Amino acid sequence: MIHTMSLIHDDLPCMDNDDLRRGKPTNHKVFGEDMALLAGDALLAYAFEMISKTPKSISADRVVEVLRIVSHCSGAEGLVGGQVMDLEQEGNPNCTVETLRWIHVHKTAVLLKASVTSGAVIGGANKDDVARLGDFAEKIGLAFQIRDDVLDETQTSEVLGKTAGKDAAVYKATYPRLLGLAESRNQATQLVTEAKQILEKYGERSATLNSLADLIISREK
């Protein structure tokens, strides 16, 4: 829900101004900017309502910790902060790789980190395991966004389900713009390798998460 909210708001004319998402007209193109803004607001609120409905068999302490994680990832030090910096750097020829990494970590990776660590907390993982899983998720989240940057330059709108080439058209800060396509692919692959190394201590129990990491850099849309 929070991810969908971020996409609805991201597509608005005052943000990335896009007309296509998942192969269909964006929310504001169908329902208007006012309804798109409110739809995103409602989804964000509904996400927290859903967390509050966690079964009573899960301790209140764990639920509160998940609320803290998700609210942090959604706010000024997470998704919102990343989007602000993304807008600030649009058209800036002096954006550094360090700044771009900060944007991608806060705009994208933080959502994967919240998802993975929330599951770990609900499952009763200790603090060390939660931290380790958070590091894993941050790396694959950054790899996901780098792959997204690459696909924006190499795929068609029909395949992506969104407007291809949009990043270059508005001179958005991306890994391919700063490092080139080949090095961007290398960076994404290295991040996934590092992420999987973090999970080595879990053996076969990490198979599902490792498969997710592989999918992130092999996806074509």
mmCIF file of C-alpha atoms in Angstrom, residues 14 19 33 40 42 45 47 63 97 128 132 145 162 166 181 183-184 195 219:
data_model
loop_
_atom_site.group_PDB
_atom_site.id
_atom_site.type_symbol
_atom_site.label_atom_id
_atom_site.label_comp_id
_atom_site.label_asym_id
_atom_site.label_seq_id
_atom_site.Cartn_x
_atom_site.Cartn_y
_atom_site.Cartn_z
ATOM 1 C CA CYS A 14 4.164 18.415 -9.528
ATOM 2 C CA ASP A 19 1.143 9.480 -17.807
ATOM 3 C CA GLU A 33 -4.953 15.210 -9.530
ATOM 4 C CA GLY A 40 -2.321 8.119 -1.932
ATOM 5 C CA ALA A 42 -5.804 7.025 2.049
ATOM 6 C CA ALA A 45 -3.393 5.627 6.404
ATOM 7 C CA ALA A 47 -1.330 0.672 5.704
ATOM 8 C CA VAL A 63 3.586 -4.563 16.593
ATOM 9 C CA VAL A 97 27.477 9.322 -6.814
ATOM 10 C CA ASP A 128 21.402 -8.793 15.487
ATOM 11 C CA ARG A 132 21.657 -8.174 9.400
ATOM 12 C CA GLN A 145 16.861 1.082 -8.177
ATOM 13 C CA LYS A 162 5.822 3.163 -17.849
ATOM 14 C CA LYS A 166 11.957 9.750 -18.945
ATOM 15 C CA LEU A 181 25.418 1.471 -18.305
ATOM 16 C CA GLU A 183 29.416 0.164 -14.560
ATOM 17 C CA SER A 184 25.824 0.556 -13.351
ATOM 18 C CA ALA A 195 23.755 -8.941 0.108
ATOM 19 C CA ARG A 219 14.354 -8.558 -14.303
#
